[in-house]
Amino acid sequence: SGQKPAPFFAFTPAVPCACCRVQTLKNGGIMKIITKKNAPIYERDNIRSFLLIAESTVGAKHITTSLVEMKPGGIQKPHRHKTEQCYMILEGSGVMEVDGEKATVASGETVFIPSNSLHSLYNDGQTTLIYLSAGSPVFGMEAERELWPLNR
């Protein structure tokens, strides 16, 4: 009936979501701190994605970050978006595909994913693959709801 759905996290610049804490700085600014334990989480296809820095969590306007744990056999299905992104592999290894080109990636490596590139990641190893994803510009609230239909 013309009403917009409520955001999946109630955030206003003055009141961050309950998943982060705010520290006032001596210069009058603020520092927002979020922990993996309190981050919104999305689980599917043997992956757990923790939404860390985002518009919906801390009011980020220029970057979105998430920490992803991918069990053996886990897959980040092929997808694309306007946001440029990078995946820094923290633990494990897998097969990264960007625009039809595949490469094995492992701990210590970072993959750059250009805007609108079709990309996916598959854990073909025997251990959990963990990566930190960073994207800019920010995905934004609407895309966050679509990409992270949260389980908590």
Coordinates of N, CA, C and O in Angstrom, one line a residue:
S1 N 0.8 -1.2 0.0 CA 0.0 0.0 0.0 C 0.9 1.2 0.0 O 0.6 2.2 0.7
G2 N 2.0 1.2 -0.8 CA 2.8 2.4 -0.9 C 3.8 2.6 0.2 O 4.7 3.4 0.2
Q3 N 3.7 1.8 1.3 CA 4.7 1.9 2.4 C 5.9 1.1 2.1 O 5.9 0.0 1.6
K4 N 7.1 1.7 2.4 CA 8.3 1.0 2.2 C 8.5 0.0 3.4 O 8.1 0.3 4.5
P5 N 9.1 -1.2 3.1 CA 9.3 -2.2 4.2 C 10.3 -1.6 5.2 O 11.2 -0.8 4.8
A6 N 10.2 -1.9 6.4 CA 11.2 -1.5 7.4 C 12.6 -2.1 7.1 O 12.7 -3.2 6.7
P7 N 13.6 -1.3 7.4 CA 15.0 -1.8 7.2 C 15.2 -3.0 8.1 O 14.6 -3.1 9.2
F8 N 16.0 -4.0 7.6 CA 16.2 -5.2 8.4 C 17.1 -4.9 9.7 O 17.1 -5.7 10.6
F9 N 17.7 -3.7 9.7 CA 18.3 -3.2 10.9 C 17.9 -1.8 11.1 O 17.9 -1.0 10.1
A10 N 17.5 -1.5 12.3 CA 17.1 -0.1 12.5 C 18.4 0.7 12.7 O 19.1 0.6 13.7
F11 N 18.7 1.6 11.8 CA 19.9 2.4 11.9 C 19.6 3.8 11.5 O 18.9 4.1 10.5
T12 N 20.0 4.7 12.4 CA 20.0 6.1 12.0 C 21.4 6.6 12.5 O 22.0 6.0 13.3
P13 N 21.9 7.7 11.9 CA 23.3 8.1 12.2 C 23.5 8.3 13.7 O 24.5 8.0 14.3
A14 N 22.4 8.6 14.5 CA 22.6 8.9 15.9 C 22.5 7.5 16.7 O 23.0 7.5 17.8
V15 N 21.8 6.5 16.1 CA 21.6 5.3 16.8 C 22.0 4.1 15.9 O 21.2 3.6 15.1
P16 N 23.2 3.6 16.1 CA 23.7 2.5 15.3 C 22.9 1.2 15.7 O 22.3 1.2 16.7
C17 N 23.0 0.2 14.8 CA 22.3 -1.0 15.2 C 22.9 -1.6 16.4 O 24.1 -1.3 16.8
A18 N 22.2 -2.5 17.0 CA 22.7 -3.2 18.3 C 23.9 -4.0 18.1 O 24.6 -4.4 19.1
C19 N 24.3 -4.3 16.8 CA 25.5 -5.1 16.6 C 26.8 -4.4 16.7 O 27.9 -5.1 16.7
C20 N 26.8 -3.1 16.9 CA 28.1 -2.4 17.1 C 28.1 -1.6 18.4 O 27.0 -1.3 18.9
R21 N 29.3 -1.2 18.8 CA 29.4 -0.3 19.9 C 30.0 1.0 19.4 O 30.8 1.0 18.5
V22 N 29.7 2.1 20.1 CA 30.2 3.4 19.7 C 31.1 3.9 20.8 O 30.8 3.9 22.0
Q23 N 32.3 4.4 20.4 CA 33.2 5.1 21.4 C 33.4 6.5 20.9 O 33.7 6.8 19.7
T24 N 33.2 7.5 21.8 CA 33.4 8.9 21.5 C 34.8 9.2 21.6 O 35.5 8.8 22.6
L25 N 35.4 9.9 20.6 CA 36.8 10.2 20.6 C 37.0 11.6 21.2 O 36.1 12.4 21.3
K26 N 38.2 11.8 21.6 CA 38.6 13.1 22.3 C 38.3 14.3 21.4 O 38.0 15.4 21.8
N27 N 38.5 14.1 20.0 CA 38.2 15.2 19.1 C 36.7 15.4 18.8 O 36.4 16.2 17.9
G28 N 35.9 14.6 19.5 CA 34.4 14.8 19.3 C 33.8 13.8 18.2 O 32.6 13.7 18.1
G29 N 34.7 13.1 17.5 CA 34.2 12.2 16.6 C 33.8 10.9 17.3 O 33.8 10.8 18.5
I30 N 33.4 9.9 16.5 CA 33.0 8.6 17.0 C 33.7 7.5 16.3 O 34.1 7.6 15.1
M31 N 34.0 6.4 17.0 CA 34.5 5.2 16.4 C 33.4 4.1 16.6 O 33.0 3.9 17.7
K32 N 33.1 3.4 15.5 CA 32.1 2.3 15.6 C 32.8 1.0 15.5 O 33.6 0.8 14.6
I33 N 32.5 0.1 16.4 CA 33.2 -1.2 16.5 C 32.2 -2.3 16.4 O 31.2 -2.3 17.2
I34 N 32.4 -3.3 15.5 CA 31.5 -4.4 15.4 C 32.3 -5.7 15.5 O 33.5 -5.7 15.1
T35 N 31.7 -6.7 16.2 CA 32.4 -8.0 16.3 C 31.7 -9.0 15.5 O 30.5 -8.9 15.2
K36 N 32.5 -10.0 15.1 CA 31.9 -11.1 14.3 C 30.8 -11.7 15.1 O 29.7 -12.1 14.5
K37 N 30.9 -11.9 16.4 CA 29.9 -12.5 17.3 C 28.6 -11.8 17.2 O 27.5 -12.4 17.2
N38 N 28.6 -10.4 17.0 CA 27.4 -9.7 17.0 C 26.9 -9.3 15.6 O 25.9 -8.6 15.5
A39 N 27.7 -9.6 14.6 CA 27.4 -9.2 13.2 C 26.2 -10.0 12.7 O 26.0 -11.2 13.0
P40 N 25.4 -9.4 11.8 CA 24.3 -10.1 11.1 C 24.9 -11.2 10.3 O 26.0 -11.1 9.8
I41 N 24.3 -12.4 10.3 CA 24.8 -13.5 9.6 C 23.8 -14.1 8.6 O 22.6 -14.1 8.8
Y42 N 24.4 -14.6 7.5 CA 23.6 -15.3 6.5 C 24.2 -16.6 6.2 O 25.4 -16.7 6.0
E43 N 23.4 -17.7 6.2 CA 24.0 -19.0 5.9 C 23.3 -19.7 4.7 O 22.0 -19.6 4.7
R44 N 24.1 -20.3 3.8 CA 23.5 -21.0 2.7 C 24.7 -21.7 2.0 O 25.8 -21.3 2.0
D45 N 24.4 -22.8 1.3 CA 25.3 -23.5 0.4 C 26.7 -23.7 1.1 O 27.7 -23.5 0.5
N46 N 26.7 -24.1 2.4 CA 27.9 -24.4 3.2 C 28.8 -23.2 3.4 O 30.0 -23.3 3.5
I47 N 28.1 -22.0 3.4 CA 28.9 -20.8 3.7 C 28.1 -20.0 4.8 O 26.9 -20.1 4.9
R48 N 28.9 -19.3 5.6 CA 28.4 -18.3 6.6 C 29.0 -17.0 6.3 O 30.2 -16.9 6.3
S49 N 28.2 -16.0 6.1 CA 28.6 -14.7 5.8 C 28.2 -13.7 6.9 O 27.1 -13.6 7.2
F50 N 29.2 -13.1 7.5 CA 29.0 -12.1 8.6 C 29.1 -10.7 8.0 O 30.2 -10.3 7.5
L51 N 28.0 -10.0 8.0 CA 28.0 -8.6 7.5 C 28.6 -7.7 8.5 O 28.0 -7.5 9.6
L52 N 29.8 -7.1 8.2 CA 30.6 -6.3 9.2 C 30.3 -4.8 9.0 O 29.4 -4.3 9.6
I53 N 31.1 -4.2 8.2 CA 30.9 -2.8 7.9 C 30.0 -2.6 6.7 O 30.2 -3.2 5.7
A54 N 28.9 -1.9 7.0 CA 27.8 -1.8 6.0 C 27.0 -0.6 6.3 O 27.0 -0.1 7.5
E55 N 26.2 -0.2 5.4 CA 25.2 0.9 5.7 C 24.3 0.5 6.8 O 24.0 1.3 7.7
S56 N 23.8 -0.7 6.8 CA 22.8 -1.1 7.8 C 23.5 -1.5 9.2 O 22.7 -1.5 10.2
T57 N 24.8 -1.6 9.3 CA 25.4 -1.9 10.6 C 26.0 -0.7 11.2 O 25.8 -0.5 12.4
V58 N 26.8 0.1 10.5 CA 27.5 1.2 11.1 C 27.2 2.5 10.4 O 27.8 3.5 10.7
G59 N 26.4 2.5 9.3 CA 26.1 3.7 8.6 C 27.1 4.0 7.5 O 27.2 5.1 7.0
A60 N 27.9 3.0 7.1 CA 28.9 3.2 6.1 C 28.3 3.7 4.8 O 27.3 3.3 4.3
K61 N 29.0 4.7 4.2 CA 28.6 5.3 2.9 C 29.4 5.0 1.7 O 29.1 5.2 0.6
H62 N 30.6 4.4 2.0 CA 31.6 4.1 0.9 C 32.2 2.7 0.8 O 32.9 2.5 -0.2
I63 N 31.9 1.9 1.8 CA 32.5 0.5 1.7 C 31.6 -0.4 2.5 O 30.9 -0.1 3.4
T64 N 31.6 -1.7 2.0 CA 30.9 -2.8 2.6 C 31.9 -3.9 2.8 O 32.7 -4.2 1.9
T65 N 32.0 -4.5 4.1 CA 32.9 -5.6 4.3 C 32.1 -6.8 4.9 O 31.1 -6.5 5.6
S66 N 32.6 -8.0 4.6 CA 32.0 -9.1 5.2 C 33.1 -10.2 5.4 O 34.1 -10.2 4.7
L67 N 32.9 -11.0 6.4 CA 33.8 -12.2 6.6 C 33.0 -13.4 6.3 O 31.9 -13.6 6.8
V68 N 33.6 -14.3 5.4 CA 32.9 -15.4 4.9 C 33.7 -16.7 5.3 O 34.9 -16.8 5.1
E69 N 33.0 -17.6 5.9 CA 33.5 -19.0 6.2 C 32.9 -20.0 5.3 O 31.6 -20.1 5.3
M70 N 33.6 -20.7 4.5 CA 33.1 -21.6 3.5 C 33.6 -23.0 3.8 O 34.8 -23.2 3.7
K71 N 32.7 -23.9 4.1 CA 33.1 -25.3 4.4 C 33.5 -26.0 3.1 O 33.2 -25.5 2.0
P72 N 34.2 -27.1 3.2 CA 34.6 -27.8 2.0 C 33.3 -28.1 1.2 O 32.3 -28.5 1.8
G73 N 33.4 -27.9 -0.1 CA 32.2 -28.0 -0.9 C 31.3 -26.8 -1.0 O 30.4 -26.8 -1.8
G74 N 31.6 -25.8 -0.2 CA 30.8 -24.6 -0.2 C 31.0 -23.8 -1.5 O 32.1 -23.9 -2.1
I75 N 30.0 -23.0 -1.8 CA 30.1 -22.3 -3.1 C 29.4 -20.9 -2.9 O 28.4 -20.8 -2.3
Q76 N 30.1 -19.9 -3.4 CA 29.6 -18.5 -3.6 C 29.1 -18.6 -5.0 O 29.9 -18.5 -5.9
K77 N 27.8 -18.7 -5.2 CA 27.3 -18.9 -6.6 C 27.6 -17.7 -7.5 O 27.7 -16.6 -7.0
P78 N 27.7 -17.9 -8.8 CA 27.9 -16.8 -9.7 C 26.9 -15.7 -9.5 O 25.7 -15.9 -9.5
H79 N 27.5 -14.5 -9.5 CA 26.6 -13.3 -9.3 C 27.4 -12.1 -9.8 O 28.6 -12.2 -10.0
R80 N 26.7 -11.0 -9.9 CA 27.4 -9.7 -10.3 C 26.7 -8.6 -9.7 O 25.5 -8.7 -9.3
H81 N 27.4 -7.5 -9.6 CA 26.9 -6.2 -9.0 C 27.7 -5.1 -9.4 O 28.9 -5.3 -9.8
K82 N 27.2 -3.9 -9.2 CA 28.0 -2.7 -9.7 C 29.2 -2.4 -8.7 O 30.1 -1.8 -9.1
T83 N 29.1 -2.9 -7.5 CA 30.2 -2.6 -6.5 C 31.4 -3.4 -6.9 O 31.4 -4.6 -7.2
E84 N 32.6 -2.7 -7.0 CA 33.9 -3.3 -7.1 C 34.1 -4.1 -5.8 O 33.7 -3.7 -4.7
Q85 N 34.9 -5.2 -5.9 CA 35.0 -6.0 -4.7 C 36.4 -6.7 -4.7 O 37.0 -6.8 -5.8
C86 N 36.9 -7.0 -3.5 CA 38.1 -7.9 -3.4 C 37.8 -8.9 -2.4 O 37.0 -8.7 -1.4
Y87 N 38.4 -10.1 -2.6 CA 38.3 -11.2 -1.6 C 39.8 -11.4 -1.2 O 40.6 -11.8 -2.0
M88 N 40.0 -11.3 0.1 CA 41.3 -11.6 0.6 C 41.2 -13.0 1.3 O 40.4 -13.1 2.3
I89 N 41.9 -13.9 0.8 CA 41.8 -15.3 1.4 C 42.7 -15.3 2.6 O 43.9 -15.2 2.6
L90 N 42.0 -15.6 3.8 CA 42.7 -15.6 5.1 C 43.2 -17.0 5.4 O 44.2 -17.2 6.0
E91 N 42.3 -18.0 5.1 CA 42.7 -19.4 5.4 C 42.1 -20.3 4.3 O 41.0 -20.0 3.7
G92 N 42.8 -21.4 4.0 CA 42.3 -22.4 3.0 C 42.6 -22.0 1.6 O 43.4 -21.1 1.3
S93 N 41.9 -22.7 0.7 CA 42.1 -22.4 -0.7 C 40.8 -22.8 -1.5 O 39.9 -23.5 -0.9
G94 N 40.7 -22.4 -2.7 CA 39.5 -22.7 -3.5 C 39.7 -22.3 -5.0 O 40.9 -21.9 -5.4
V95 N 38.7 -22.3 -5.7 CA 38.7 -22.0 -7.2 C 37.9 -20.7 -7.3 O 36.6 -20.7 -7.1
M96 N 38.5 -19.6 -7.8 CA 37.8 -18.3 -8.0 C 37.6 -18.3 -9.5 O 38.4 -18.6 -10.3
E97 N 36.4 -17.8 -9.9 CA 36.1 -17.6 -11.3 C 35.6 -16.1 -11.5 O 34.7 -15.7 -10.7
V98 N 36.2 -15.4 -12.4 CA 35.8 -14.1 -12.7 C 35.6 -14.0 -14.2 O 36.6 -14.2 -15.0
D99 N 34.4 -13.6 -14.7 CA 34.1 -13.5 -16.1 C 34.6 -14.7 -16.9 O 35.3 -14.5 -18.0
G100 N 34.4 -15.9 -16.4 CA 34.7 -17.1 -17.2 C 36.1 -17.6 -17.0 O 36.5 -18.7 -17.5
E101 N 37.0 -16.9 -16.3 CA 38.4 -17.3 -16.1 C 38.5 -17.9 -14.7 O 38.1 -17.2 -13.7
K102 N 39.1 -19.1 -14.6 CA 39.3 -19.7 -13.3 C 40.7 -19.6 -12.8 O 41.6 -19.7 -13.6
A103 N 40.9 -19.5 -11.5 CA 42.2 -19.6 -10.9 C 42.1 -20.2 -9.5 O 41.1 -19.9 -8.8
T104 N 43.1 -21.0 -9.1 CA 43.2 -21.4 -7.7 C 43.7 -20.3 -6.9 O 44.7 -19.6 -7.3
V105 N 43.0 -20.1 -5.7 CA 43.4 -19.0 -4.8 C 43.7 -19.6 -3.4 O 43.0 -20.6 -3.1
A106 N 44.6 -19.1 -2.7 CA 45.0 -19.6 -1.4 C 45.3 -18.5 -0.4 O 45.4 -17.4 -0.8
S107 N 45.4 -18.9 0.9 CA 45.7 -18.0 2.0 C 46.8 -17.0 1.6 O 47.8 -17.4 1.0
G108 N 46.6 -15.8 1.9 CA 47.6 -14.7 1.6 C 47.4 -14.0 0.3 O 48.0 -13.0 0.0
E109 N 46.4 -14.5 -0.5 CA 46.2 -13.9 -1.8 C 44.9 -13.1 -1.8 O 44.0 -13.4 -1.1
T110 N 44.9 -12.1 -2.6 CA 43.7 -11.2 -2.7 C 43.3 -11.1 -4.2 O 44.1 -10.9 -5.1
V111 N 42.0 -11.3 -4.5 CA 41.4 -11.2 -5.8 C 40.6 -9.9 -6.0 O 39.8 -9.6 -5.1
F112 N 40.9 -9.2 -7.0 CA 40.2 -8.0 -7.4 C 39.0 -8.4 -8.3 O 39.3 -9.1 -9.3
I113 N 37.8 -8.0 -8.1 CA 36.7 -8.3 -8.9 C 36.1 -6.9 -9.4 O 35.5 -6.1 -8.7
P114 N 36.3 -6.7 -10.7 CA 35.8 -5.4 -11.3 C 34.3 -5.3 -11.2 O 33.5 -6.3 -11.2
S115 N 33.8 -4.1 -11.3 CA 32.4 -3.8 -11.3 C 31.7 -4.6 -12.4 O 32.2 -4.7 -13.5
N116 N 30.5 -5.1 -12.1 CA 29.6 -5.9 -13.0 C 30.2 -7.2 -13.5 O 29.7 -7.7 -14.5
S117 N 31.3 -7.7 -13.0 CA 31.9 -8.9 -13.4 C 31.2 -10.1 -12.8 O 30.9 -10.1 -11.6
L118 N 30.9 -11.1 -13.6 CA 30.3 -12.3 -13.1 C 31.4 -13.1 -12.3 O 32.5 -13.3 -12.8
H119 N 31.1 -13.4 -11.0 CA 32.2 -14.0 -10.2 C 31.6 -15.1 -9.2 O 30.4 -15.0 -8.9
S120 N 32.4 -16.0 -8.9 CA 32.0 -17.1 -8.0 C 33.3 -17.6 -7.3 O 34.4 -17.4 -7.8
L121 N 33.1 -18.4 -6.2 CA 34.2 -19.0 -5.5 C 33.7 -20.3 -5.0 O 32.6 -20.5 -4.4
Y122 N 34.5 -21.4 -5.1 CA 34.2 -22.7 -4.7 C 35.3 -23.3 -3.9 O 36.5 -23.2 -4.3
N123 N 34.9 -23.8 -2.7 CA 35.9 -24.5 -1.8 C 36.1 -25.9 -2.3 O 35.3 -26.8 -1.9
D124 N 37.1 -26.2 -3.0 CA 37.4 -27.6 -3.5 C 38.4 -28.3 -2.5 O 38.8 -29.4 -2.8
G125 N 38.7 -27.6 -1.4 CA 39.7 -28.2 -0.5 C 39.1 -29.0 0.6 O 37.8 -29.3 0.6
Q126 N 39.9 -29.5 1.6 CA 39.5 -30.3 2.7 C 39.3 -29.5 4.0 O 38.8 -30.1 5.0
T127 N 39.6 -28.2 4.0 CA 39.5 -27.4 5.1 C 38.6 -26.2 4.8 O 38.3 -25.9 3.7
T128 N 38.1 -25.5 5.9 CA 37.3 -24.3 5.7 C 38.1 -23.2 5.0 O 39.3 -22.9 5.4
L129 N 37.5 -22.6 4.1 CA 38.1 -21.4 3.4 C 37.5 -20.2 4.0 O 36.3 -20.1 4.2
I130 N 38.3 -19.3 4.5 CA 37.8 -18.0 5.1 C 38.4 -16.9 4.3 O 39.6 -16.8 4.0
Y131 N 37.5 -15.9 4.0 CA 37.9 -14.7 3.2 C 37.2 -13.5 3.7 O 36.1 -13.6 4.3
L132 N 37.9 -12.4 3.6 CA 37.4 -11.1 3.9 C 37.0 -10.4 2.6 O 37.9 -10.3 1.7
S133 N 35.8 -10.0 2.5 CA 35.3 -9.3 1.3 C 35.2 -7.8 1.6 O 34.7 -7.4 2.6
A134 N 35.7 -7.0 0.7 CA 35.5 -5.5 0.8 C 35.0 -5.0 -0.6 O 35.5 -5.4 -1.6
G135 N 34.0 -4.2 -0.5 CA 33.4 -3.6 -1.8 C 33.2 -2.1 -1.7 O 32.8 -1.6 -0.6
S136 N 33.3 -1.5 -2.8 CA 33.1 0.0 -2.9 C 32.6 0.3 -4.3 O 33.0 -0.3 -5.3
P137 N 31.6 1.2 -4.4 CA 30.9 1.9 -3.4 C 30.1 0.9 -2.5 O 29.9 -0.2 -2.9
V138 N 29.6 1.4 -1.4 CA 28.8 0.6 -0.5 C 27.6 0.0 -1.3 O 27.1 0.5 -2.2
F139 N 27.3 -1.2 -0.9 CA 26.2 -1.9 -1.5 C 24.9 -1.2 -1.3 O 24.0 -1.1 -2.1
G140 N 24.7 -0.7 0.0 CA 23.5 0.1 0.3 C 22.4 -0.8 0.9 O 22.4 -2.1 0.7
M141 N 21.5 -0.2 1.6 CA 20.5 -1.0 2.4 C 19.6 -2.0 1.5 O 19.4 -3.1 1.8
E142 N 19.2 -1.5 0.3 CA 18.4 -2.4 -0.5 C 19.1 -3.6 -1.0 O 18.7 -4.7 -0.9
A143 N 20.4 -3.4 -1.5 CA 21.2 -4.5 -2.0 C 21.6 -5.4 -0.8 O 21.7 -6.6 -1.0
E144 N 21.8 -4.8 0.4 CA 22.2 -5.6 1.5 C 21.0 -6.6 1.9 O 21.3 -7.7 2.2
R145 N 19.8 -6.1 1.8 CA 18.7 -7.0 2.1 C 18.6 -8.1 1.1 O 18.2 -9.2 1.4
E146 N 18.9 -7.8 -0.2 CA 18.9 -8.8 -1.2 C 20.0 -9.8 -1.1 O 19.8 -11.0 -1.3
L147 N 21.2 -9.3 -0.9 CA 22.4 -10.2 -0.9 C 22.6 -10.9 0.4 O 23.2 -12.0 0.5
W148 N 22.1 -10.3 1.5 CA 22.3 -10.9 2.8 C 20.9 -11.1 3.5 O 20.6 -10.5 4.5
P149 N 20.1 -12.0 3.0 CA 18.8 -12.3 3.6 C 19.1 -13.0 4.9 O 19.3 -14.2 5.0
L150 N 19.2 -12.3 6.0 CA 19.8 -12.7 7.2 C 19.1 -13.8 8.0 O 17.9 -13.8 8.0
N151 N 19.9 -14.7 8.6 CA 19.4 -15.7 9.4 C 19.3 -15.3 10.9 O 18.7 -16.0 11.7
R152 N 20.0 -14.2 11.2 CA 19.9 -13.6 12.6 C 20.1 -12.2 12.5 O 20.7 -11.7 11.6

